[in-house]
Tab-separated table of C-alpha atoms and ligand atoms in Angstrom:
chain	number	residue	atom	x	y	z
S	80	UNK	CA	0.000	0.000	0.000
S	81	UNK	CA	1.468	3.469	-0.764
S	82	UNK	CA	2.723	5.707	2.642
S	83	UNK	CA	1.502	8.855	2.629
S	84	UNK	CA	3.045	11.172	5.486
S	85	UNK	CA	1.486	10.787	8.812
S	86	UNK	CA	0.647	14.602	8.491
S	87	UNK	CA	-1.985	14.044	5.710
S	88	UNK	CA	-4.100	11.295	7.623
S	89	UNK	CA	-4.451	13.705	10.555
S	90	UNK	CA	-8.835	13.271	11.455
S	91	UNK	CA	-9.334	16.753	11.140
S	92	UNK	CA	-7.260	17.218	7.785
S	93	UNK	CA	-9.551	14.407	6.291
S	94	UNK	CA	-12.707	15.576	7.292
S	95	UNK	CA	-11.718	19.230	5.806
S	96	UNK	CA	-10.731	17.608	2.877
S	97	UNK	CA	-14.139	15.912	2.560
S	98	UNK	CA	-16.155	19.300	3.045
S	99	UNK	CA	-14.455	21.002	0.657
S	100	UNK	CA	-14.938	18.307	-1.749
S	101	UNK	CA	-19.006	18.172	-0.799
S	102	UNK	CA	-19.250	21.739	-0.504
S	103	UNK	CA	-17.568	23.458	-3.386
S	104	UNK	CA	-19.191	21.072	-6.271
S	105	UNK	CA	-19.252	22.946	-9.891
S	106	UNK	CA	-22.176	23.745	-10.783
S	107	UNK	CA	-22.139	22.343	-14.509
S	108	UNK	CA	-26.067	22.416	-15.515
S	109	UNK	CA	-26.159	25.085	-18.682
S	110	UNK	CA	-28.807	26.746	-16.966
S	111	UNK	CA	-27.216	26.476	-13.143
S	112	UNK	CA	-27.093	29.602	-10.982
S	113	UNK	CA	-23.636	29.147	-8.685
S	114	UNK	CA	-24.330	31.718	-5.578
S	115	UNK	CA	-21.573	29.290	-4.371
S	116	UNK	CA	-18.476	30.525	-6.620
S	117	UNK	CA	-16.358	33.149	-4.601
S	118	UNK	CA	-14.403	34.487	-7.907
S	119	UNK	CA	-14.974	37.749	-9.516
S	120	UNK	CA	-17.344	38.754	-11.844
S	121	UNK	CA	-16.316	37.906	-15.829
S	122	UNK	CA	-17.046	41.396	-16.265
S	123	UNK	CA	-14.112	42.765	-13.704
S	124	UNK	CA	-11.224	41.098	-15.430
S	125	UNK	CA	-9.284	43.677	-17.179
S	126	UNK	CA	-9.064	41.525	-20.870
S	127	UNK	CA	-9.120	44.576	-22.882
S	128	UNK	CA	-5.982	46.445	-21.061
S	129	UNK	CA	-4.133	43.531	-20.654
S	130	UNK	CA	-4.129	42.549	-24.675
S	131	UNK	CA	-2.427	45.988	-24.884
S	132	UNK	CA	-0.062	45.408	-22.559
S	133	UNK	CA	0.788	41.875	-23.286
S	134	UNK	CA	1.576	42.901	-26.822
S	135	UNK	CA	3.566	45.475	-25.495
S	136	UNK	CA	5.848	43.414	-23.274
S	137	UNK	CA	6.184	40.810	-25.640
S	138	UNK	CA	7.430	43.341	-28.274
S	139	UNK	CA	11.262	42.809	-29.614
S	140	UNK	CA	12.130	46.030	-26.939
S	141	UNK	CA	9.775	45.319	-24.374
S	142	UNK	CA	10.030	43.535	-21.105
S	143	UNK	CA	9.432	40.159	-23.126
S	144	UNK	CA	12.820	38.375	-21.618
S	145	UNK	CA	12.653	39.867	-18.184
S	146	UNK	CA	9.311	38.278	-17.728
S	147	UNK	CA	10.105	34.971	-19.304
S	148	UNK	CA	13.556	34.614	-17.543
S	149	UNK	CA	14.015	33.249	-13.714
S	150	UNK	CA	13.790	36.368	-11.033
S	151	UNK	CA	14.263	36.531	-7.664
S	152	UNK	CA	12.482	35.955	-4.542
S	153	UNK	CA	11.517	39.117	-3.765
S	154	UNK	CA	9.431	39.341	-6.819
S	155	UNK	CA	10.271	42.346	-9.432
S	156	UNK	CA	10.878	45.469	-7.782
S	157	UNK	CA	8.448	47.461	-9.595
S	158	UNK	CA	5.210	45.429	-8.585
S	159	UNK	CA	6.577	45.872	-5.083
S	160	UNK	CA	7.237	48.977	-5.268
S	161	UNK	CA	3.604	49.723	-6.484
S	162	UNK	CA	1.910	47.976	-4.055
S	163	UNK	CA	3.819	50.280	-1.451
S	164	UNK	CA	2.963	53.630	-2.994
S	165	UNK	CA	-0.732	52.794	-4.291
S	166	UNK	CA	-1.919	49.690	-2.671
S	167	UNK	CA	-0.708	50.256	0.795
S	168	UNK	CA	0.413	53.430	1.682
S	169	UNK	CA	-3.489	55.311	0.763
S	170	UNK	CA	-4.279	52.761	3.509
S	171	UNK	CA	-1.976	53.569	6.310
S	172	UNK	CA	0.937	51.408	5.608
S	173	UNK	CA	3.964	52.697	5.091
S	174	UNK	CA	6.655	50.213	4.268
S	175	UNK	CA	9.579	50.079	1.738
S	176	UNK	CA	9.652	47.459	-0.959
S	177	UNK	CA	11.886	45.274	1.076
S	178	UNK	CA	9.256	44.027	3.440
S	179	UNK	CA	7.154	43.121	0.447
S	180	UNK	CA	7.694	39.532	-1.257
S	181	UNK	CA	5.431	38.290	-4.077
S	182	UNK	CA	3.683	34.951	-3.980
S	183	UNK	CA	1.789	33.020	-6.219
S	184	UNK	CA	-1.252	34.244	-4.194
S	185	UNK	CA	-2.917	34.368	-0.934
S	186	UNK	CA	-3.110	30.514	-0.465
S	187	UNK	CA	0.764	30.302	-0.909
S	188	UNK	CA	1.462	33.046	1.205
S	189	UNK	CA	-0.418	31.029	4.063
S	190	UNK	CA	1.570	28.032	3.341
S	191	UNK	CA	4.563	29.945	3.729
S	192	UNK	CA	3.645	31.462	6.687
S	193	UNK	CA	3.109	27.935	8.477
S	194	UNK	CA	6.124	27.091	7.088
S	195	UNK	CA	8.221	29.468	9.026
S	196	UNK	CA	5.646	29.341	12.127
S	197	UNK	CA	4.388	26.214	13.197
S	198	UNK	CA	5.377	23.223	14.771
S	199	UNK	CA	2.731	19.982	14.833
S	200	UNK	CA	0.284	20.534	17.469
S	201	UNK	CA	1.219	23.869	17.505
S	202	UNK	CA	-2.634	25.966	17.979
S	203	UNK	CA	-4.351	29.080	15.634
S	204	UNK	CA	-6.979	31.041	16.714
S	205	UNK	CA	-9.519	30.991	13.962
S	206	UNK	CA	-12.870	32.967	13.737
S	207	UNK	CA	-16.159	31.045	13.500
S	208	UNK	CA	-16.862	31.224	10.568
S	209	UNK	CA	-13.927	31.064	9.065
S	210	UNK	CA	-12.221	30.662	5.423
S	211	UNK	CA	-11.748	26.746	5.282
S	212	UNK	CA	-9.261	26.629	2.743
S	213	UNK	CA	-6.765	28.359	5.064
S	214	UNK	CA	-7.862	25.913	7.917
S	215	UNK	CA	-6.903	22.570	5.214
S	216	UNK	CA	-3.410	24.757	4.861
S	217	UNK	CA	-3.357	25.050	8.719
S	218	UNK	CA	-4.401	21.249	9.132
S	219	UNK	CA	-1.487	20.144	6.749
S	220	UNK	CA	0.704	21.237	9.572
S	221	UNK	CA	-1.309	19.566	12.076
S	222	UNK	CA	-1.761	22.762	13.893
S	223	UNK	CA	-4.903	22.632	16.144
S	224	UNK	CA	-7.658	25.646	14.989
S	225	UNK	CA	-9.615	26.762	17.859
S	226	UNK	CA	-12.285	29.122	17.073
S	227	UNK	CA	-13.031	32.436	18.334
S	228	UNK	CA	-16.363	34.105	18.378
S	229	UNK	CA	-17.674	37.194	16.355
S	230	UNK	CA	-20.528	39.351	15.852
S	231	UNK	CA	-21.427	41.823	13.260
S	232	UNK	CA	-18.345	43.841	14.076
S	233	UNK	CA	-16.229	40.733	13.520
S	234	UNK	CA	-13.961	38.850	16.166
S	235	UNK	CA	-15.233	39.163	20.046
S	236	UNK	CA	-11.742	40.801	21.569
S	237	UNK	CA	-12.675	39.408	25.182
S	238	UNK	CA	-13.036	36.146	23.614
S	239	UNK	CA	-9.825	36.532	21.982
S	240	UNK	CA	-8.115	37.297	24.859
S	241	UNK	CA	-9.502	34.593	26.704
S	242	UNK	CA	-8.524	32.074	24.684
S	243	UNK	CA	-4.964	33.842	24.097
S	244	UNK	CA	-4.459	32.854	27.874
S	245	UNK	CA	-6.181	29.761	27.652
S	246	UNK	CA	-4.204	27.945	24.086
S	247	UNK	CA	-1.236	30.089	23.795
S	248	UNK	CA	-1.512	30.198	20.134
S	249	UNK	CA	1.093	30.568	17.561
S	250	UNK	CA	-1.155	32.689	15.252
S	251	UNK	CA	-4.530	34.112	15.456
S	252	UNK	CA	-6.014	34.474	11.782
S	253	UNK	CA	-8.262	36.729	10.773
S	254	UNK	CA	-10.229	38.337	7.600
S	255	UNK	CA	-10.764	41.120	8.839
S	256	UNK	CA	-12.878	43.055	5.939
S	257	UNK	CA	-15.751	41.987	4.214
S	258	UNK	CA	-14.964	38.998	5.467
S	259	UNK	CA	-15.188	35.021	3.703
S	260	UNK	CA	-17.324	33.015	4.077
S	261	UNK	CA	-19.632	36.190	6.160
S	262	UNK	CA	-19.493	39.911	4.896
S	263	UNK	CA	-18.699	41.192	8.101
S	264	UNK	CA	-16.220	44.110	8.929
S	265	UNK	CA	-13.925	44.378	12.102
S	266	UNK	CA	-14.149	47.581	13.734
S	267	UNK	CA	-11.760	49.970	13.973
S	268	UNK	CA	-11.118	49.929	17.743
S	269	UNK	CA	-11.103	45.932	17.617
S	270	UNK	CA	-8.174	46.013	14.888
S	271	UNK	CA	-6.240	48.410	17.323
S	272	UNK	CA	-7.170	45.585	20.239
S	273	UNK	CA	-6.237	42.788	18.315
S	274	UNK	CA	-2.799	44.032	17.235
S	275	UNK	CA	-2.374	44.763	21.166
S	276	UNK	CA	-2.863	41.621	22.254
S	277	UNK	CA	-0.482	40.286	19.822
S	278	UNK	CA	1.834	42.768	21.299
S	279	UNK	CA	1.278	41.478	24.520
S	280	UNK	CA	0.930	37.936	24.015
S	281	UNK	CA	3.680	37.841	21.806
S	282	UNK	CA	1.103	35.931	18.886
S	283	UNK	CA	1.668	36.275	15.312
S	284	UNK	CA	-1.340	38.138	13.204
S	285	UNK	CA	-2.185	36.754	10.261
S	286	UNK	CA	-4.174	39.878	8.185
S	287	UNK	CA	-5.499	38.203	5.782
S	288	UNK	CA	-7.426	40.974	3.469
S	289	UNK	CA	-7.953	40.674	0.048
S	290	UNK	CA	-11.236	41.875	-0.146
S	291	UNK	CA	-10.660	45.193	1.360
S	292	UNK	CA	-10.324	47.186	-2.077
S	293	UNK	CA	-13.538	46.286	-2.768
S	294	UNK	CA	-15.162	48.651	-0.659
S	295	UNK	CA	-19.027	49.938	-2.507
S	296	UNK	CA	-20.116	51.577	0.664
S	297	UNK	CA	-19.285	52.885	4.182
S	298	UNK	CA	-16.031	54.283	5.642
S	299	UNK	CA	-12.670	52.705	4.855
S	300	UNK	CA	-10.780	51.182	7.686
S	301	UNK	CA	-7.157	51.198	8.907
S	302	UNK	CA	-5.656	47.421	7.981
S	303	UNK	CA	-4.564	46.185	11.152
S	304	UNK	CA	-1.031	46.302	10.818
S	305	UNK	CA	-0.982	50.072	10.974
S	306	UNK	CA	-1.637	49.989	14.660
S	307	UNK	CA	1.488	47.198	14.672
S	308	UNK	CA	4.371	48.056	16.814
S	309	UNK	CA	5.763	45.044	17.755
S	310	UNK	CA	5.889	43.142	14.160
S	311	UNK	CA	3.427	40.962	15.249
S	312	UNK	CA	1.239	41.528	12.347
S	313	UNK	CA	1.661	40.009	8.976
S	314	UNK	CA	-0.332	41.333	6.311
S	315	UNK	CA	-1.164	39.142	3.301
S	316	UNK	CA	-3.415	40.284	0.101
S	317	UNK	CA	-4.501	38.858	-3.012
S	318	UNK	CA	-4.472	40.280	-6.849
S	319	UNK	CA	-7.406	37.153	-7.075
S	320	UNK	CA	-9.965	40.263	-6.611
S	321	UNK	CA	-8.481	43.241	-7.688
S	322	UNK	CA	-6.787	41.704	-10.692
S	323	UNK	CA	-7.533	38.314	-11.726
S	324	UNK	CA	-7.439	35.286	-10.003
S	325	UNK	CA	-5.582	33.400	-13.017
S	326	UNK	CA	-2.244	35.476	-12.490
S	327	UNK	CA	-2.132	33.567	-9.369
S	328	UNK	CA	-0.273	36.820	-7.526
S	329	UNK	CA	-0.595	37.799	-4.147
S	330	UNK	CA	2.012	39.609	-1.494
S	331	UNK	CA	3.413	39.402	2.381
S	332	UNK	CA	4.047	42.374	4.232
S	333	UNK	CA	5.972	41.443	6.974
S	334	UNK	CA	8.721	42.926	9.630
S	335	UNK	CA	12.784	42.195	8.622
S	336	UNK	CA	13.308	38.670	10.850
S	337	UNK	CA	9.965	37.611	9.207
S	338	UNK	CA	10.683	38.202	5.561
S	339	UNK	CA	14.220	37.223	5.912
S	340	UNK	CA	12.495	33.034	6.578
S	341	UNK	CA	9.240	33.913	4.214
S	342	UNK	CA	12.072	34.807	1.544
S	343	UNK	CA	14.163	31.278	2.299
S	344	UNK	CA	10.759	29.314	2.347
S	345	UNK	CA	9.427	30.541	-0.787
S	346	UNK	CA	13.222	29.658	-2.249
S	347	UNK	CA	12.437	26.758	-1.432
S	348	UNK	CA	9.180	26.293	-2.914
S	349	UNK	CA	9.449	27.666	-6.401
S	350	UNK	CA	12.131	30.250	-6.255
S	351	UNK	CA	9.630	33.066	-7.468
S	352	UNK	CA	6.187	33.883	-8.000
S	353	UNK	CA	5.472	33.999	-12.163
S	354	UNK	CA	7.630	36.493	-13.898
S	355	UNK	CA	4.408	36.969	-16.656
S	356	UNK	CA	2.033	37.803	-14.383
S	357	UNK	CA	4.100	40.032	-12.444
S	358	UNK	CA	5.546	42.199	-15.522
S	359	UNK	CA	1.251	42.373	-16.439
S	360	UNK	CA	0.491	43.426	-12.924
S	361	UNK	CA	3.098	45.564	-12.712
S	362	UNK	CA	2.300	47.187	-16.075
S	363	UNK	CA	-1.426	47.897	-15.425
S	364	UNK	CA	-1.015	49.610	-12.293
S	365	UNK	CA	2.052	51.616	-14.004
S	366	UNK	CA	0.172	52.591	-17.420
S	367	UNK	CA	-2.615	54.025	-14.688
S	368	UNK	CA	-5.553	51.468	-15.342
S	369	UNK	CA	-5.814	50.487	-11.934
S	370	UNK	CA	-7.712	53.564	-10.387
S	371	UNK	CA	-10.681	53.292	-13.419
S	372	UNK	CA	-10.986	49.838	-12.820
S	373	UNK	CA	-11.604	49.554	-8.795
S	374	UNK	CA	-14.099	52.204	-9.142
S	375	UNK	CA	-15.724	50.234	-12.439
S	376	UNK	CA	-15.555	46.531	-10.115
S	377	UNK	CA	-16.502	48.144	-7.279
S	378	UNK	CA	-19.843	49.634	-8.821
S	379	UNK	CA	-20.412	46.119	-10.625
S	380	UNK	CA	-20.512	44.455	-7.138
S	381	UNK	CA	-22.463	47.869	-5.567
S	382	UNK	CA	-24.975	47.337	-7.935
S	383	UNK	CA	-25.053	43.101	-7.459
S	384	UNK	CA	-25.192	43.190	-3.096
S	385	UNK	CA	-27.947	45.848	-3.434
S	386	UNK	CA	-30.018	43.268	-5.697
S	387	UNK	CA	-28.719	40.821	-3.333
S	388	UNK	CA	-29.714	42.383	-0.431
S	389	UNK	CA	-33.163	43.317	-2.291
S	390	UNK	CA	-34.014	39.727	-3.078
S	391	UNK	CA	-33.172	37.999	0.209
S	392	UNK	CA	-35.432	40.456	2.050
S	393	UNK	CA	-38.019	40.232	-0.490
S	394	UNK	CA	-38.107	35.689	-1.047
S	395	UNK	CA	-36.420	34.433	1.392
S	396	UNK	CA	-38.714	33.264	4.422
S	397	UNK	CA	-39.792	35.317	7.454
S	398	UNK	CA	-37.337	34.765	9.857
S	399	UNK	CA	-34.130	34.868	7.336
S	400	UNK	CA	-31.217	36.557	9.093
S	401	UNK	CA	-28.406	37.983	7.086
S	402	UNK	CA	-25.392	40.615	6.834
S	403	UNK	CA	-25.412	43.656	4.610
S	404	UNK	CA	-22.288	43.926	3.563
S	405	UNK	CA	-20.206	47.218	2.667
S	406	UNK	CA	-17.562	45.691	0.148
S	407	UNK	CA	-16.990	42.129	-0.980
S	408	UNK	CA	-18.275	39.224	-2.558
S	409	UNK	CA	-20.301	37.625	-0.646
S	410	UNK	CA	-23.465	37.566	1.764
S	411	UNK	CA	-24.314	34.988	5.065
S	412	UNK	CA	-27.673	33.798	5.737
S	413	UNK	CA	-28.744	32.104	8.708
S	414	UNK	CA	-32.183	30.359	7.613
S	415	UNK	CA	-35.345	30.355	10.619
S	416	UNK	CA	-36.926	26.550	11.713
S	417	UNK	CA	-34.607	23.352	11.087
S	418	UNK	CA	-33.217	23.258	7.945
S	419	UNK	CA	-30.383	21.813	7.552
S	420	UNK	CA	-28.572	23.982	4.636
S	421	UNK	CA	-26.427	21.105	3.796
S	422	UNK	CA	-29.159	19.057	2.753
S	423	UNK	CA	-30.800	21.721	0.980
S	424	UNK	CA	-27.730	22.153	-1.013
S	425	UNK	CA	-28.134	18.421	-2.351
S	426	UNK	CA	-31.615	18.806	-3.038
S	427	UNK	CA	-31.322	22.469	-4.824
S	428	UNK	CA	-28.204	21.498	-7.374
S	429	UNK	CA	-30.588	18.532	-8.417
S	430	UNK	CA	-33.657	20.327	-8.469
S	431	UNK	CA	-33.564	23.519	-9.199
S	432	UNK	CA	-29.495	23.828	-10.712
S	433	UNK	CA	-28.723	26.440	-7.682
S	434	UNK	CA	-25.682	26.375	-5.662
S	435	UNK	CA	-24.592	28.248	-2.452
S	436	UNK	CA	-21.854	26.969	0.099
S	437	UNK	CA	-23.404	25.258	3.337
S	438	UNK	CA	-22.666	27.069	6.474
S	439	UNK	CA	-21.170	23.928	8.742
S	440	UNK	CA	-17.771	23.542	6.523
S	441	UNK	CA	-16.818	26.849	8.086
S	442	UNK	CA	-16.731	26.332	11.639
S	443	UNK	CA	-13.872	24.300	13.150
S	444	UNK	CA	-15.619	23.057	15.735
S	445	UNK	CA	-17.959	20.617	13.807
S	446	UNK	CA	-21.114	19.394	15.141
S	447	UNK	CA	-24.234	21.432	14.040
S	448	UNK	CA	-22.338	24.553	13.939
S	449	UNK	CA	-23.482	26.388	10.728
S	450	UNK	CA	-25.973	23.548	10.386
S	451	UNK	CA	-28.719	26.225	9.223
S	452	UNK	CA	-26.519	28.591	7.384
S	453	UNK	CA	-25.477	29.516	3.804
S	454	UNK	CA	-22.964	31.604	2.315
S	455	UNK	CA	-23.972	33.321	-0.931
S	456	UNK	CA	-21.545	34.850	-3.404
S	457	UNK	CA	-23.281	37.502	-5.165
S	458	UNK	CA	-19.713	38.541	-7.199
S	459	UNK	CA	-20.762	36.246	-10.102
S	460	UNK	CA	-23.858	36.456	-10.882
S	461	UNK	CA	-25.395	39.171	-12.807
S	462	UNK	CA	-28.617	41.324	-10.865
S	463	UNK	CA	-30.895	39.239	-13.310
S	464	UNK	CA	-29.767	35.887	-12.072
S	465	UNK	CA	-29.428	37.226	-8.941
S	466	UNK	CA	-33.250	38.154	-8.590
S	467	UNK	CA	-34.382	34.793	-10.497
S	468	UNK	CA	-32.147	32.884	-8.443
S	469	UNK	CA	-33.034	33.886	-4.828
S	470	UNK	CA	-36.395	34.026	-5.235
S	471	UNK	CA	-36.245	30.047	-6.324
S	472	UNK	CA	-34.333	29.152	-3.785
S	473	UNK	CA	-36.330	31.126	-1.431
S	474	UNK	CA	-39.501	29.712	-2.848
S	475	UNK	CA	-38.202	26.044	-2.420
S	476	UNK	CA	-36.717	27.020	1.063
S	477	UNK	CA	-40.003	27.721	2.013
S	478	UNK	CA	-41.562	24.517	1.041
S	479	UNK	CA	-39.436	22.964	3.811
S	480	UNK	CA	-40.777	25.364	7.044
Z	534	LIG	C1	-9.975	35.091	2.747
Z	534	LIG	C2	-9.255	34.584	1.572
Z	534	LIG	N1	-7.938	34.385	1.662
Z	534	LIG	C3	-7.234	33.927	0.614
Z	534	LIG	C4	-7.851	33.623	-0.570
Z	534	LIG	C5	-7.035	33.046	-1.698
Z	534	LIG	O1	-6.655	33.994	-2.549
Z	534	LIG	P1	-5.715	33.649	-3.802
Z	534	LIG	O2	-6.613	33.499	-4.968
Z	534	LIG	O3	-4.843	34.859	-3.879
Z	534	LIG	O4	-4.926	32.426	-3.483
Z	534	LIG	C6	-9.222	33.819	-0.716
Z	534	LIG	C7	-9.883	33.475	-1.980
Z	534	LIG	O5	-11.039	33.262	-2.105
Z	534	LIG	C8	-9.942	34.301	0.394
Z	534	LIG	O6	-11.265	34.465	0.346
């Protein structure tokens, strides 16, 4: 019989493998609706600017070799130096290209990150709900997720803190806006808290934010790591949203002693993130595309949460809780009696060709956590399908009260 390592038959890796393989199904009927899909809208990749720029690079005295040749480990020093001057200093952080390394998005960056951190056993403080395909990176390590509560302003400090002094976790990680799998936002004064306690507790902060450009309403919010002066805060982000999801690009910010072992463990993963998509990045935010196209996104996803939000209030049954989101992709219902949403997921891609995620694959602790909950992606599906859709779903949910 073939060994696998001892890591990958770890209980709690296998049963995250096994939601993720229930839960994120494609959705392949021609006339499906897939409120379950958390990528961006077709419309919000940039095809038209980047045939102009490809054609550019690849000209005879363009950047063709650079991007086809091997690079460093840093990533090219333009992209970082962009993402210092527009994508992180308008937001507070002000940090030099040297703390930034490029990765082949935010999943590798997490990798990387438990790389360098943790040790088998070792525990993360997780919110409930959180994103589960961090926790499968997490379980791969056999670290131990332990979740932390949250409300509509995102994770409960005093339960934080609590179970700071109870674990003594490694890393506590967090999305902290618009947040996967729920739409909610972390205050303000709980981002200043939590990079306190990480201060105090000497814990590692995982920021993980890449929705947070996607803002359609409300006021913008300081990422954590501006209120970090210990370097206890790591801040990774995503060109998945912003961008495309295809480059596969994403970046660390970290502190010196961090990004000196982020650096060695990405060596010694794949040397460098992909020269192409970094040179095609770096070009559309340098040939100025980048402000016209959050604002364009931004008011394509405006436009799909307010249907969103105007449908679920309108079909779903009496009873329906769920977030309004400022920014993001996706909305989080929690449905009234006792339904159990995974069920209903079975019975709606058969029925009715509908998808959404069911709650329970979120929460860490298991059980019948999430049992009656649903995450729904409005990113990627036009206002149309969006009304159709949710009143369907509603209609059928109703059947079932
Ligand atoms: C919270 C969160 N982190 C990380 C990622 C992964 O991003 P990437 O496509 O850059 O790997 C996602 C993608 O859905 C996400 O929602």
């Amino acid at each position: 019989m073939t060994q696998f390592s001892k890591r990958w038959s770890d209980p709690a890796l296998v049963a995250t493998c096994d939601v993720m393989d229930r839960l994120f199904q494609p959705m392949t009927a021609a006339d499906g609706i897939a409120f379950s899909i958390g990528s961006p809208a077709v419309e919000a990749l940039p095809v038209d600017a980047l045939r102009e720029i490809s054609q550019d690079v690849f000209r005879r005295d363009g950047r063709g070799i650079e991007a086809l040749a091997y690079g460093t480990k840093m990533g090219i020093r333009d992209l970082r130096e962009i993402i210092a001057s527009e994508l992180l200093a308008p937001k507070g952080v002000h940090t030099s290209a040297d703390n930034i390394l490029i990765t082949a998005g935010g999943l590798e960056t997490m990798k990387l990150l438990c790389d360098i951190f943790l040790d088998p056993g070792d525990v993360i403080l997780v919110e409930s709900p959180t994103f589960v395909h961090c926790v499968m990176i997490f379980q791969i390590f056999n670290a131990v997720c332990i979740p932390c509560q949250m409300d509509n302003d995102g994770l409960i400090m005093e339960d934080v803190e609590a179970k700071i002094q109870k674990y003594h976790p490694k890393m506590i990680y967090t999305v902290p806006t618009f947040q996967n799998p729920t739409g909610v936002t972390l205050s303000q004064d709980r981002r200043q808290k939590l990079a306190e306690l990480a201060a105090k507790y000497d814990v590692i902060v995982i920021e993980d934010d890449p929705y947070r450009d996607i803002r359609f309403q409300g006021k913008d919010l300081l990422p954590i790591k501006t209120f970090d002066e210990a370097g206890k805060v790591v801040l990774a982000n995503s060109f998945s949203k912003i961008f495309s999801p295809g480059s596969r690009l994403g970046y660390v910010v970290a502190p010196d002693d961090i990004m000196d072992k982020i650096a060695y463990a990405k060596v010694a993963t794949n040397s460098h993130s992909s020269k192409i998509s970094e040179v095609l990045a770096a070009e559309f935010f340098k040939r100025g595309y980048f402000p016209d196209h959050l604002k364009r996104i931004c008011a394509i996803y405006r436009e799909r949460c307010a249907a969103m939000m105007e449908a679920l209030d309108a079909y779903f049954p009496e009873g329906t809780k769920h977030t309004y989101p400022d920014g993001g992709l996706f909305t989080w219902a929690e449905l009234p009696g006792d339904i159990d949403t995974t069920e209903l997921l079975k019975e709606t891609m058969d029925k009715l060709h509908i998808s959404f995620v069911a709650g329970r694959g979120f929460y860490v602790e298991g059980g019948d956590a999430g049992k009656n909950c649903m995450r729904i992606s409005f990113g990627a599906v036009p206002p149309d399908k969006i009304y159709t859709g949710i009143k369907r779903l509603g209609d059928y949910i109703k059947t079932k009260l």
